CSV table of C-alpha atoms and ligand atoms in Angstrom, one decimal:
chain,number,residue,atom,x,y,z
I,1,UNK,CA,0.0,0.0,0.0
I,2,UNK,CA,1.0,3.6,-1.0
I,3,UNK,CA,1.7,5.5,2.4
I,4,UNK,CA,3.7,8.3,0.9
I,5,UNK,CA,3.9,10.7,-1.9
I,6,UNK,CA,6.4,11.2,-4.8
I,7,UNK,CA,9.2,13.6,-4.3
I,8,UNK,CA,7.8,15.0,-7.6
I,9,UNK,CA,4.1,15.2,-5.8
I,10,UNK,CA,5.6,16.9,-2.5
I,11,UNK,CA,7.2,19.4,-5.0
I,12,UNK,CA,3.3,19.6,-6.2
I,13,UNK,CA,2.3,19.9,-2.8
I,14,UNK,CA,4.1,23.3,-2.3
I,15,UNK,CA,3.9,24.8,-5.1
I,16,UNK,CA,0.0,24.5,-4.0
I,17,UNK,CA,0.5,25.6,-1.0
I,18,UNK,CA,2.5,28.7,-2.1
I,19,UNK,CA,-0.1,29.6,-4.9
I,20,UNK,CA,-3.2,29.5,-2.2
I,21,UNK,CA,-1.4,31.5,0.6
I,22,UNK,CA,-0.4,34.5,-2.2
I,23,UNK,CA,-3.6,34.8,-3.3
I,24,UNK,CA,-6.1,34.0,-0.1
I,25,UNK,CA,-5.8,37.7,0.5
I,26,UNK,CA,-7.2,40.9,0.3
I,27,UNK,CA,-10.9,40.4,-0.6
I,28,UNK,CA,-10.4,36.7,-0.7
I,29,UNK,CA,-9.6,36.5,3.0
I,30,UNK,CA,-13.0,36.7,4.2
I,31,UNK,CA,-14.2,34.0,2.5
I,32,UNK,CA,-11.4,31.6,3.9
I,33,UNK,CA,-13.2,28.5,6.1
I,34,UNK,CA,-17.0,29.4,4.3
I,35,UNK,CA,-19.5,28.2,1.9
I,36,UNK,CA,-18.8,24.6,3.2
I,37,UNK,CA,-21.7,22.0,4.2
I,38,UNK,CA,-24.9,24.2,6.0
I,39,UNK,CA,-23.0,27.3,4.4
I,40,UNK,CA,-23.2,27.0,0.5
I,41,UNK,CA,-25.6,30.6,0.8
I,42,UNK,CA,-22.5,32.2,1.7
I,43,UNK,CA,-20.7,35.1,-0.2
I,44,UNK,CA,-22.0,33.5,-3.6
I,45,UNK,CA,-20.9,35.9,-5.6
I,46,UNK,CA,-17.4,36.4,-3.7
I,47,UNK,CA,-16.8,32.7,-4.6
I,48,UNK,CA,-17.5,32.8,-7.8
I,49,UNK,CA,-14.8,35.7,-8.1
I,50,UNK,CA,-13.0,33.5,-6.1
I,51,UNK,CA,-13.5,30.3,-8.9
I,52,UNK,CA,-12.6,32.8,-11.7
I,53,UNK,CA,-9.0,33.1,-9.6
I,54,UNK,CA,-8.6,29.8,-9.4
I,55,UNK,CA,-9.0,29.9,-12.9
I,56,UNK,CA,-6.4,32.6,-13.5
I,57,UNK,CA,-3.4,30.7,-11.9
I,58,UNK,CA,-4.9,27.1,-13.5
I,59,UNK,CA,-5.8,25.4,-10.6
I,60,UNK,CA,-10.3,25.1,-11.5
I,61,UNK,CA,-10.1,21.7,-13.4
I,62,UNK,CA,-6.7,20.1,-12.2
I,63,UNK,CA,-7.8,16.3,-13.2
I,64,UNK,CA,-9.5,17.0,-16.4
I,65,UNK,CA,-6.5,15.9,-19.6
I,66,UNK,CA,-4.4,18.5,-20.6
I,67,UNK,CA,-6.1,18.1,-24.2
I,68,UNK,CA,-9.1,19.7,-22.5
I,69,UNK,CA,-7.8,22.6,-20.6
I,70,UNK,CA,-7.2,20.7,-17.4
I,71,UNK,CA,-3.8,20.2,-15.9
I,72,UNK,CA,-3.8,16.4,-16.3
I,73,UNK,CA,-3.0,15.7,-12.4
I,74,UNK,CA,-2.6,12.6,-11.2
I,75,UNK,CA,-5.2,10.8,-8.6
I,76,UNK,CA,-2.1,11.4,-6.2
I,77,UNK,CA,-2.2,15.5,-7.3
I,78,UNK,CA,-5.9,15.7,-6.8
I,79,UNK,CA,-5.5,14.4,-3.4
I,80,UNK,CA,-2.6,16.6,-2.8
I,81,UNK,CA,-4.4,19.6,-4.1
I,82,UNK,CA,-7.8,19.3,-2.3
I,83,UNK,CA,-5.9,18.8,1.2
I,84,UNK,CA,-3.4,21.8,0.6
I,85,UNK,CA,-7.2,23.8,-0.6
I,86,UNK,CA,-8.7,22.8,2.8
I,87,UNK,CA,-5.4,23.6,4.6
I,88,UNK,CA,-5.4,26.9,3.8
I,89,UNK,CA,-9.2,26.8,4.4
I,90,UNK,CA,-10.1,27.6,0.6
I,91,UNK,CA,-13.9,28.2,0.2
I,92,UNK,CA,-16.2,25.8,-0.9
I,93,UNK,CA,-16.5,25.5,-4.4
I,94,UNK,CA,-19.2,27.3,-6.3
I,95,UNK,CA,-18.3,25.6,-9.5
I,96,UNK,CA,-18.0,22.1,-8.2
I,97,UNK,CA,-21.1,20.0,-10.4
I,98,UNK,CA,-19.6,21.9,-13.6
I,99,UNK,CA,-15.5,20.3,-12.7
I,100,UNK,CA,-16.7,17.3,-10.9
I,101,UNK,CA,-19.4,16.3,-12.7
I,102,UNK,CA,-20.8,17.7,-16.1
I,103,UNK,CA,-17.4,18.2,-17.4
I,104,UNK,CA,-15.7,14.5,-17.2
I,105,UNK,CA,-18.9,13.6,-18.4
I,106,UNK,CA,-18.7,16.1,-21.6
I,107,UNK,CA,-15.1,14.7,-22.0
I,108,UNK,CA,-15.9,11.4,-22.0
I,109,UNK,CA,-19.1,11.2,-24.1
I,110,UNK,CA,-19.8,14.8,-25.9
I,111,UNK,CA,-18.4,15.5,-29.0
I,112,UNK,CA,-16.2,17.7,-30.3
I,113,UNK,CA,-18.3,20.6,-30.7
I,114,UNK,CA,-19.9,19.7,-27.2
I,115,UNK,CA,-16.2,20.1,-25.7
I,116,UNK,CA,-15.7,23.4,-27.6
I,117,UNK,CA,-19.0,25.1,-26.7
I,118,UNK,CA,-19.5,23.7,-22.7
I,119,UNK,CA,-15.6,23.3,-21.3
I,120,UNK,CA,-14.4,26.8,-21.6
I,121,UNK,CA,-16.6,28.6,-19.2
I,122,UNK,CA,-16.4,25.5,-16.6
I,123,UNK,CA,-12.5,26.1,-17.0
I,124,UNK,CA,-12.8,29.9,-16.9
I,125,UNK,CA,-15.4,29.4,-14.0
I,126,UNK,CA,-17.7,31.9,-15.5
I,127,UNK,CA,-20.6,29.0,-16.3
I,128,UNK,CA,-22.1,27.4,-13.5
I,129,UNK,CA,-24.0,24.0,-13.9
I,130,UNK,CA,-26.5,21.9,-11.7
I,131,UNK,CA,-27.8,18.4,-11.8
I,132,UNK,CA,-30.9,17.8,-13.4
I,133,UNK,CA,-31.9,13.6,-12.5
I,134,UNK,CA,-33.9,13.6,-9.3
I,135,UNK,CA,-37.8,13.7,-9.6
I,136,UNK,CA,-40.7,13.4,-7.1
I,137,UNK,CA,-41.1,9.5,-8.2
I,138,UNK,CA,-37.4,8.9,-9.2
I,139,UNK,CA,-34.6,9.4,-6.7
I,140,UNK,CA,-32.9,6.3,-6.2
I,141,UNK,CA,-34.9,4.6,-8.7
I,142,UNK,CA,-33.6,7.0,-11.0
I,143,UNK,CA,-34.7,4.6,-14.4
I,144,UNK,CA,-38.1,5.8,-13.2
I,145,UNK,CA,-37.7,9.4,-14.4
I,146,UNK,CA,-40.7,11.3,-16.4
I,147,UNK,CA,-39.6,14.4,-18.2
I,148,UNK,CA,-40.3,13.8,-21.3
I,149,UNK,CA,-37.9,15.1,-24.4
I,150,UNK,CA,-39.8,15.5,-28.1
I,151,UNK,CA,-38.0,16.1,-31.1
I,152,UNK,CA,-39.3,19.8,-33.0
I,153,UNK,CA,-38.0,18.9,-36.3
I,154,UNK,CA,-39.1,22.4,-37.5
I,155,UNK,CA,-37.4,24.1,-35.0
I,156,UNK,CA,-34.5,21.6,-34.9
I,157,UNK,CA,-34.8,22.0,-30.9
I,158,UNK,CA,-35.6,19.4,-28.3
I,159,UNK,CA,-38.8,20.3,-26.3
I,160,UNK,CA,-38.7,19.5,-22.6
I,161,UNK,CA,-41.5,19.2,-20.3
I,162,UNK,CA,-41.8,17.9,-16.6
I,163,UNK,CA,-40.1,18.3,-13.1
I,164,UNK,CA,-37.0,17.8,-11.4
I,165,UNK,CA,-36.7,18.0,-8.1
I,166,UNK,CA,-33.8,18.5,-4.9
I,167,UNK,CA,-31.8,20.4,-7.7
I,168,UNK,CA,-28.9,21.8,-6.0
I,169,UNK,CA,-27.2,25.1,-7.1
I,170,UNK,CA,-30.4,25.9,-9.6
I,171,UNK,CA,-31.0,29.0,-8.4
I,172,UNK,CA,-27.1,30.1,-9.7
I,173,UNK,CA,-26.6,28.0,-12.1
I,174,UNK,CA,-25.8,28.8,-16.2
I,175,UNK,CA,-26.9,25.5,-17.4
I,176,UNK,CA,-28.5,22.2,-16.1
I,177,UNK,CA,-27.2,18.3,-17.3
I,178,UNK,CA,-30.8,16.9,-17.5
I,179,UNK,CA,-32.1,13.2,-18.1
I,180,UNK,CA,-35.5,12.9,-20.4
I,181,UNK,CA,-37.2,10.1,-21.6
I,182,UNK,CA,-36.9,10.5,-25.6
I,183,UNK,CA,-39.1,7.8,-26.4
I,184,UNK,CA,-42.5,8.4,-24.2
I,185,UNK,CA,-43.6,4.4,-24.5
I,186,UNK,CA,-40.4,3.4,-22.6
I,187,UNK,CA,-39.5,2.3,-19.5
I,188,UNK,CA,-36.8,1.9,-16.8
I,189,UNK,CA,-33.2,2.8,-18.4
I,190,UNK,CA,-34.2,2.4,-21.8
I,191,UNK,CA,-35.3,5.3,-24.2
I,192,UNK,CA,-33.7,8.2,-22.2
I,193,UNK,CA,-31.9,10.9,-23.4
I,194,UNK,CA,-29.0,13.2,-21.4
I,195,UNK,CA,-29.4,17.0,-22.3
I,196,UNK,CA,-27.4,20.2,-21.7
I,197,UNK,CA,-29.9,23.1,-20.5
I,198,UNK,CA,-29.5,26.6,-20.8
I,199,UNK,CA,-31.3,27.4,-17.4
I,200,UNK,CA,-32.3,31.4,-18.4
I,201,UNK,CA,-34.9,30.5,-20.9
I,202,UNK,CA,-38.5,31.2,-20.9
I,203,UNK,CA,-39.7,27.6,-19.9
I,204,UNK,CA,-37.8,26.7,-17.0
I,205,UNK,CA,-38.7,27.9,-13.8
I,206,UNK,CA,-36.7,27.3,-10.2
I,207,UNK,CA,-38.5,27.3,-7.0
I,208,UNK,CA,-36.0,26.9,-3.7
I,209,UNK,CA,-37.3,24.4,-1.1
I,210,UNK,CA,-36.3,25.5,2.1
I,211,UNK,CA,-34.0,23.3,4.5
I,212,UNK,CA,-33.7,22.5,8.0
I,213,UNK,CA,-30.9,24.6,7.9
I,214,UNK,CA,-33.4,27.7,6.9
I,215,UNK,CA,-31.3,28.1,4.0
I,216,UNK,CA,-32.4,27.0,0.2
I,217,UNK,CA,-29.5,25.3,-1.9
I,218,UNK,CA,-31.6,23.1,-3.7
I,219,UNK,CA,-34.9,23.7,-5.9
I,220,UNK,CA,-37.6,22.3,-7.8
I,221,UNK,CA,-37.0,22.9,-11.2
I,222,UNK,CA,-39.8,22.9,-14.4
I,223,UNK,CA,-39.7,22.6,-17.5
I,224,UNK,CA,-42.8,23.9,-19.6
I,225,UNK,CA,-41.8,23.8,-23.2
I,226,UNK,CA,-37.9,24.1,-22.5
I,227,UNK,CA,-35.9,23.9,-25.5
I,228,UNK,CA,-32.5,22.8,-26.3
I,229,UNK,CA,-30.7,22.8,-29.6
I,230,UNK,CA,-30.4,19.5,-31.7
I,231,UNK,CA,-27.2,19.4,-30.8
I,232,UNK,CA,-26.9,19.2,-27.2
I,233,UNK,CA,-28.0,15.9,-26.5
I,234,UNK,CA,-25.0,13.8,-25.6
I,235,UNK,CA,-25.2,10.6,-26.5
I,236,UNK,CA,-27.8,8.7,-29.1
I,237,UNK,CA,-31.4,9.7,-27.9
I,238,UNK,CA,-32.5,6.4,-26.0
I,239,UNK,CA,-28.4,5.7,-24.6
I,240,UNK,CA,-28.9,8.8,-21.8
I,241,UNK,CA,-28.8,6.3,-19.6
I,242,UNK,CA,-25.5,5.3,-20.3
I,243,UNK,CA,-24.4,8.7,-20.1
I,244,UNK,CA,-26.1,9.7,-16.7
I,245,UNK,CA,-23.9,6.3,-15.1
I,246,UNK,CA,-20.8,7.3,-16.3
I,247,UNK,CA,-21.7,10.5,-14.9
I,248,UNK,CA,-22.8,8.9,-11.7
I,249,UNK,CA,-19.2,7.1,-11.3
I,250,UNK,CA,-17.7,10.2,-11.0
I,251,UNK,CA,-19.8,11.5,-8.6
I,252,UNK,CA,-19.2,9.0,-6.1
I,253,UNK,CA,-15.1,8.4,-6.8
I,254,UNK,CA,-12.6,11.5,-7.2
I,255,UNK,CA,-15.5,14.2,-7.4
I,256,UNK,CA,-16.1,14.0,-3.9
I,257,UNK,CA,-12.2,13.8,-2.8
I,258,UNK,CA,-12.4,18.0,-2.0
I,259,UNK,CA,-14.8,17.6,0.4
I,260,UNK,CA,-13.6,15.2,2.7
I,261,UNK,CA,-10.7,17.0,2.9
I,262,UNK,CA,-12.7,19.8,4.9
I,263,UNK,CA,-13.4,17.3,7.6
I,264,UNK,CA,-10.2,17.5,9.4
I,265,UNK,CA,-11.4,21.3,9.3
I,266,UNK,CA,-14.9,20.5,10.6
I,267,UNK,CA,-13.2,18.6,13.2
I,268,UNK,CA,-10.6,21.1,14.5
I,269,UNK,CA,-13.5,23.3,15.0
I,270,UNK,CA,-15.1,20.7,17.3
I,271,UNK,CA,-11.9,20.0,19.2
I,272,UNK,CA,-11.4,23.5,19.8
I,273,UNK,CA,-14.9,24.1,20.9
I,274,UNK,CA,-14.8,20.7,23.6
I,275,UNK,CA,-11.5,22.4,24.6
I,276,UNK,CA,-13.2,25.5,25.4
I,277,UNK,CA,-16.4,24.8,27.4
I,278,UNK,CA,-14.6,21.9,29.2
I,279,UNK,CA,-16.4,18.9,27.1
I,280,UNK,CA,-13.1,17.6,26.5
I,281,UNK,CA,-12.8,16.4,30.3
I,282,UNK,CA,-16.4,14.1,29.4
I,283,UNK,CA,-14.7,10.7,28.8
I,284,UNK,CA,-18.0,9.7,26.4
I,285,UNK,CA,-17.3,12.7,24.5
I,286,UNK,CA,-13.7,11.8,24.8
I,287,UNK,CA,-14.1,8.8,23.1
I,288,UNK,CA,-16.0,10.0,19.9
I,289,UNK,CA,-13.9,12.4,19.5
I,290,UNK,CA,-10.8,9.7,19.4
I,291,UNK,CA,-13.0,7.8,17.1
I,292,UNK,CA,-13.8,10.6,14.6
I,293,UNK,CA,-10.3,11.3,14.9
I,294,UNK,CA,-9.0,7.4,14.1
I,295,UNK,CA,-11.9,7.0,11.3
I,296,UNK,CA,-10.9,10.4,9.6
I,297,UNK,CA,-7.3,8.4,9.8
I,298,UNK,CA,-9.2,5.2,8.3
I,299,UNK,CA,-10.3,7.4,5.6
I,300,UNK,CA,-7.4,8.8,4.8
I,301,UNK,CA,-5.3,5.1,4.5
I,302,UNK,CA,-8.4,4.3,2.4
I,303,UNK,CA,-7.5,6.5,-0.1
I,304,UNK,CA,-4.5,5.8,-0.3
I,305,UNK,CA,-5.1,2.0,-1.0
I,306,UNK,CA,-7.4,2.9,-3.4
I,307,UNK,CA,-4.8,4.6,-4.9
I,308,UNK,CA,-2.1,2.4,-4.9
I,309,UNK,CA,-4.6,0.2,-6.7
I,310,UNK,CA,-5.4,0.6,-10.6
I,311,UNK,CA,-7.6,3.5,-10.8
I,312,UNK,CA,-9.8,3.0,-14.0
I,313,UNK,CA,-9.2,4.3,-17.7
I,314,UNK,CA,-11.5,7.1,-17.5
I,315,UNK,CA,-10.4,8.3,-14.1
I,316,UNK,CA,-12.7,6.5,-11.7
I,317,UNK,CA,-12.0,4.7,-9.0
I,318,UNK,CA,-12.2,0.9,-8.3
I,319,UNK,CA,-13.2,-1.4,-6.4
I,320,UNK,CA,-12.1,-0.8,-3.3
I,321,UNK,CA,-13.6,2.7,-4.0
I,322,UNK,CA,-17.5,1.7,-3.3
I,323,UNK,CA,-16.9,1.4,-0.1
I,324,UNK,CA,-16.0,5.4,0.3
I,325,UNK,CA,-19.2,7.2,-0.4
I,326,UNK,CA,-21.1,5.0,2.6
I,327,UNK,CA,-17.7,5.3,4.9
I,328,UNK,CA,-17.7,9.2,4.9
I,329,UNK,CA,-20.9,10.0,4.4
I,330,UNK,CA,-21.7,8.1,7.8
I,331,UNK,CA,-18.6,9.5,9.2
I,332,UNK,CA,-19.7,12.7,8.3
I,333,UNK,CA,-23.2,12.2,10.0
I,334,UNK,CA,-21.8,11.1,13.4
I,335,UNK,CA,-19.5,13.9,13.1
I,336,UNK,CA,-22.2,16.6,13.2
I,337,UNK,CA,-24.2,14.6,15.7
I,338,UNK,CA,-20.7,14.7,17.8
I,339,UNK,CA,-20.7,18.8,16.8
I,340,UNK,CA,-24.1,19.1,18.6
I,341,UNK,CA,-23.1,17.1,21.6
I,342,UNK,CA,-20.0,19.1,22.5
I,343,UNK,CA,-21.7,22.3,22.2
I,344,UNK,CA,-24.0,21.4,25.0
I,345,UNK,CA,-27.4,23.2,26.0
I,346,UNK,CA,-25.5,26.0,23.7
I,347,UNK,CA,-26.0,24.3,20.9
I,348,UNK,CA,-30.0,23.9,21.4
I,349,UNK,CA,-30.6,27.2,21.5
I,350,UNK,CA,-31.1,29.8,18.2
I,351,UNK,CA,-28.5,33.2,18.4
I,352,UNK,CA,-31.4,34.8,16.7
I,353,UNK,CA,-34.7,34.2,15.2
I,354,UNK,CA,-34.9,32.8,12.9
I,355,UNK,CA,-32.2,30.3,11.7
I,356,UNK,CA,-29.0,32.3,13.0
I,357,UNK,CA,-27.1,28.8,13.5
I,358,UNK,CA,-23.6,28.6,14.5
I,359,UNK,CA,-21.6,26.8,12.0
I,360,UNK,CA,-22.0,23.7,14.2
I,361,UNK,CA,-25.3,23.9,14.1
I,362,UNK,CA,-25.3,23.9,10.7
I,363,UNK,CA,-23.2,21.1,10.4
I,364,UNK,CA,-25.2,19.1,12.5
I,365,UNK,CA,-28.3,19.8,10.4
I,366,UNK,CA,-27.3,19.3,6.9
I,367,UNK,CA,-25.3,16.3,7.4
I,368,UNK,CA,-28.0,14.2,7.5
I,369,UNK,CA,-28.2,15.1,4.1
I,370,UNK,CA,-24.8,13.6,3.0
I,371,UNK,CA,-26.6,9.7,3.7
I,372,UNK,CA,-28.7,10.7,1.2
I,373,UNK,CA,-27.3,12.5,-1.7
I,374,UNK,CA,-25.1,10.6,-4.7
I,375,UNK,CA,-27.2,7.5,-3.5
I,376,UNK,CA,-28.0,6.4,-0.5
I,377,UNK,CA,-26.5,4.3,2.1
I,378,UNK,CA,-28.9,1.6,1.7
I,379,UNK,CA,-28.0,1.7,-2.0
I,380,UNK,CA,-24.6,2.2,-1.5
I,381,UNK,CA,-24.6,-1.3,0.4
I,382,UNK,CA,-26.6,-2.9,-2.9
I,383,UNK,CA,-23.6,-1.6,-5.3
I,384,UNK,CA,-21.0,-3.0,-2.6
I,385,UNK,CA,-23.1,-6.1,-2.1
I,386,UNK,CA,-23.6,-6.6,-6.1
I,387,UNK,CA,-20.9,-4.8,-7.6
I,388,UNK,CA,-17.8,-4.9,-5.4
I,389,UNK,CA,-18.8,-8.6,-4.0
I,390,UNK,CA,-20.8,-10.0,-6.8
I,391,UNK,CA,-23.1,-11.4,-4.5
I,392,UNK,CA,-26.6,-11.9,-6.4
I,393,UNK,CA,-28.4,-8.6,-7.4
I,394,UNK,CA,-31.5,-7.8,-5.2
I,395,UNK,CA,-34.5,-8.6,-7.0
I,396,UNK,CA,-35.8,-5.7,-9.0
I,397,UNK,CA,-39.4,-4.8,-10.1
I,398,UNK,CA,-40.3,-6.0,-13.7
U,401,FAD,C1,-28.7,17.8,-0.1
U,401,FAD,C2,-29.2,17.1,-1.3
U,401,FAD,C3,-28.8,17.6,-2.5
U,401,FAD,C4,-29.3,16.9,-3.7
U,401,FAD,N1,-28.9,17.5,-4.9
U,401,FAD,C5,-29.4,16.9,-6.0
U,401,FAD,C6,-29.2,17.5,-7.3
U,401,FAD,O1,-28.5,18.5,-7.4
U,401,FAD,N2,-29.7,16.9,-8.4
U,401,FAD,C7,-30.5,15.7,-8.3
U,401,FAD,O2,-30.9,15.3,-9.4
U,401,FAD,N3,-30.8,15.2,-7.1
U,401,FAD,C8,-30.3,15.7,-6.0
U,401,FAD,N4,-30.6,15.2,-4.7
U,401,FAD,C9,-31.5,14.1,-4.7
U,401,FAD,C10,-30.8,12.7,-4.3
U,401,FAD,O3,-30.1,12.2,-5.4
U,401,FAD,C11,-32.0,11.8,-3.9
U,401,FAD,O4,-32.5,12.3,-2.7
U,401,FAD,C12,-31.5,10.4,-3.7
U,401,FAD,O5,-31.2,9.8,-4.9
U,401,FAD,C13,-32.6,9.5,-2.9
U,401,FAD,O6,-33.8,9.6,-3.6
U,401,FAD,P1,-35.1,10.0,-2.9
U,401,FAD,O7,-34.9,11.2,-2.1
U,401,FAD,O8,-36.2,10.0,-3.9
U,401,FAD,O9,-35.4,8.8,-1.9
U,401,FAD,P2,-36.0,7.4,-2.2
U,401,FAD,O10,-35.3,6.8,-3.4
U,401,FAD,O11,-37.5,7.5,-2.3
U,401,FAD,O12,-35.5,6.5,-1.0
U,401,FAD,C14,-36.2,6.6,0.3
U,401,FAD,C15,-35.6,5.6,1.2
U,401,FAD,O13,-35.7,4.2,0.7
U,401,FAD,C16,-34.4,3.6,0.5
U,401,FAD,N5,-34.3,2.8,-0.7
U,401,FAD,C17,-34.7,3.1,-1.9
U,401,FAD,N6,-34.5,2.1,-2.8
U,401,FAD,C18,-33.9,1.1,-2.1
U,401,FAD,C19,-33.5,-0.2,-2.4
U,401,FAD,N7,-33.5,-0.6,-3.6
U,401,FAD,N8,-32.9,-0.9,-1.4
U,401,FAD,C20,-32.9,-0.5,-0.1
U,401,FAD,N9,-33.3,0.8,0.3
U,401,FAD,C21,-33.8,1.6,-0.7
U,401,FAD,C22,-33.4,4.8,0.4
U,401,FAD,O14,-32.1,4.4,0.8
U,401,FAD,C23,-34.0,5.8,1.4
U,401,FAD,O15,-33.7,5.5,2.7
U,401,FAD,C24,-30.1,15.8,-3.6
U,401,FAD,C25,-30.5,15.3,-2.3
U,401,FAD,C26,-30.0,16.0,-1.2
U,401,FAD,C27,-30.4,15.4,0.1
């Protein structure tokens, strides 16, 4: 197992390092440690000044090929760059669905003219993009969707109508990666198409749904007579399923690499705060905190044996990789539940009405979220179960 990085990729390391502490400055500074989970309403705009300076020094993008605009890092460099960007306490990314997600995707299946027209402004981080699959009767039976795609020959346009749902980021976003059913007699993951939406057009609306957290980061999004052009389906019209899987890979391997480096953050802050008001002398809370602190450890090695490992041809990560969207993700829930506990009767009680939480607070709140999102633990065992241990697939409605 790889414990250790190259001489080359220590060089990487600092040169990170350097590049973040010269330019988290000035206006920048006040965004350092924000806009993570429970604060993605935070300085939007600042961050997305923020993402266009990343941009300026090449560092939005830094897995995607050189051939695309990317840097080309290694696995190793993308781990070495998301924990120097969390280090320095880096905001959260405003422009994370576009790099993570919509782009490999573009790179792997669009076509040239696709790649020309949607890479740039995700490079640039001028274009932001959100995530069009959930609806109210297809979540994680996501082959269920409903939105239905036509063909206007006259207009040479795709018409879309229906609803998406939980639709993070719509609010901001530029454009919207959206699956449709092409062919309106099919069913399951056949005859669905995979679309690229501008979202500022007269037939989509976005309406935020409020969270626990009192803050809206996702929507509901519908789509009365949306068009797209003809050409920004990617894919064949009835292989978007294809398209939205190889998208989905990403979204639970190296997409997700950034944000668990924050939790060493997160858990600072709940060290310091036991340290403070004496919850650190509670041996209970003693213990979880050891815990958090030997799993974030766990993690970590994880990683790193996935990456000693053969990472896959088009970037994702293997086997050993399922288990790491159920391992943080439940981390990452006992870790806000551990937040909430060391802050006491403190952390029951509101600064101001309404919704004035802490950051802790926050934590705690929208963490339950994280069991949910990019599938959920109970599907996350079926993939492990199925897919990592080929034991027989659960049985599936016909
Ligand atoms: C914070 C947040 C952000 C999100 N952002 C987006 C976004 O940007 N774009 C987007 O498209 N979607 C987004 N989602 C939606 C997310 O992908 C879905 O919530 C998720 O896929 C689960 O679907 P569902 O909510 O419909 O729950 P359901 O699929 O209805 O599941 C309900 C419960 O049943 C369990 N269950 C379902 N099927 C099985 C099974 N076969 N075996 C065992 N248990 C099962 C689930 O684990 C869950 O506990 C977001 C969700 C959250 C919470």
């Amino acid at each position: 197992m790889k414990l250790s990085f190259s001489v080359e990729d220590e060089r990487f390391r600092r040169e990170v390092a350097d590049w973040l502490d010269t330019n988290l400055s000035g206006e920048f500074a006040q965004l350092k440690f924000r806009g993570g989970p429970g604060d993605e309403h935070s300085f939007p705009a600042e961050r997305l000044r923020w993402e266009q300076r990343l941009a300026e020094g090449g560092w939005t993008c830094v897995g995607w090929p050189a051939a695309h605009g990317g840097r080309g890092c290694s696995i190793e460099q993308q781990v070495i760059f998301f924990e120097e960007y969390a280090r320095a306490g880096a905001p959260g990314r405003v422009g994370h669905i576009g790099e993570g997600l919509a782009g490999p995707t573009i790179i792997a299946f669009g076509t040239p003219e696709q790649q020309a027209r949607y890479l740039p402004g995700i490079l640039a981080g001028t274009e932001l993009w959100c995530q069009g699959y959930s609806e109210p009767g297809a979540g994680s039976d996501l082959a269920n969707v409903k939105t239905k795609a036509r063909f206007d020959s006259e207009r040479n346009q795709w018409v879309i109508n229906g609803q998406k749902v939980w639709t993070s980021l719509a609010h901001e976003s530029d454009y919207c990666f959206v699956i449709a059913r092409t062919d309106p007699e099919s069913v399951g993951h056949k005859g669905l198409g995979f679309f690229l939406m501008k979202m500022e057009q007269p037939g989509i609306e976005v309406r935020p749904i409020q969270q626990i957290t009192g803050t809206s980061e996702f929507n509901e999004v519908f789509f009365d007579d949306a068009v797209c052009d003809a050409g920004d389906i990617v894919g064949a019209p009835g292989d978007g399923w294809k398209v939205a899987m190889g998208l989905l890979g990403f979204e639970r391997g190296v997409s997700t690499l950034g944000q668990q480096m924050q939790f060493q953050n997160e858990l600072d802050e709940v060290i310091r705060t036991a340290k403070a008001n004496g919850k650190d002398r509670e041996p209970m809370i003693r213990q979880r905190i050891a815990q958090a602190h030997a799993e974030l450890k766990i993690m970590r090695y994880n990683s790193l044996r996935v990456l000693s490992g053969q990472s896959g041809s088009d970037g994702s990560l293997q086997r050993e990789g399922l288990i790491y969207k159920l391992f943080w993700a439940t981390w990452h829930r006992s870790l806000g539940e551990l937040a909430i506990d060391v802050c006491g009767q403190q952390g029951q009680l509101l600064a101001a009405a309404p919704y004035e939480l802490t950051r802790l607070q926050a934590l705690f709140l929208y963490v339950r979220s994280d069991t949910i999102y990019g599938g959920s633990n109970q599907i996350q065992r079926n993939i492990i179960a199925e897919r990592g241990l080929e034991m027989p697939r659960e049985p599936r409605p016909s």
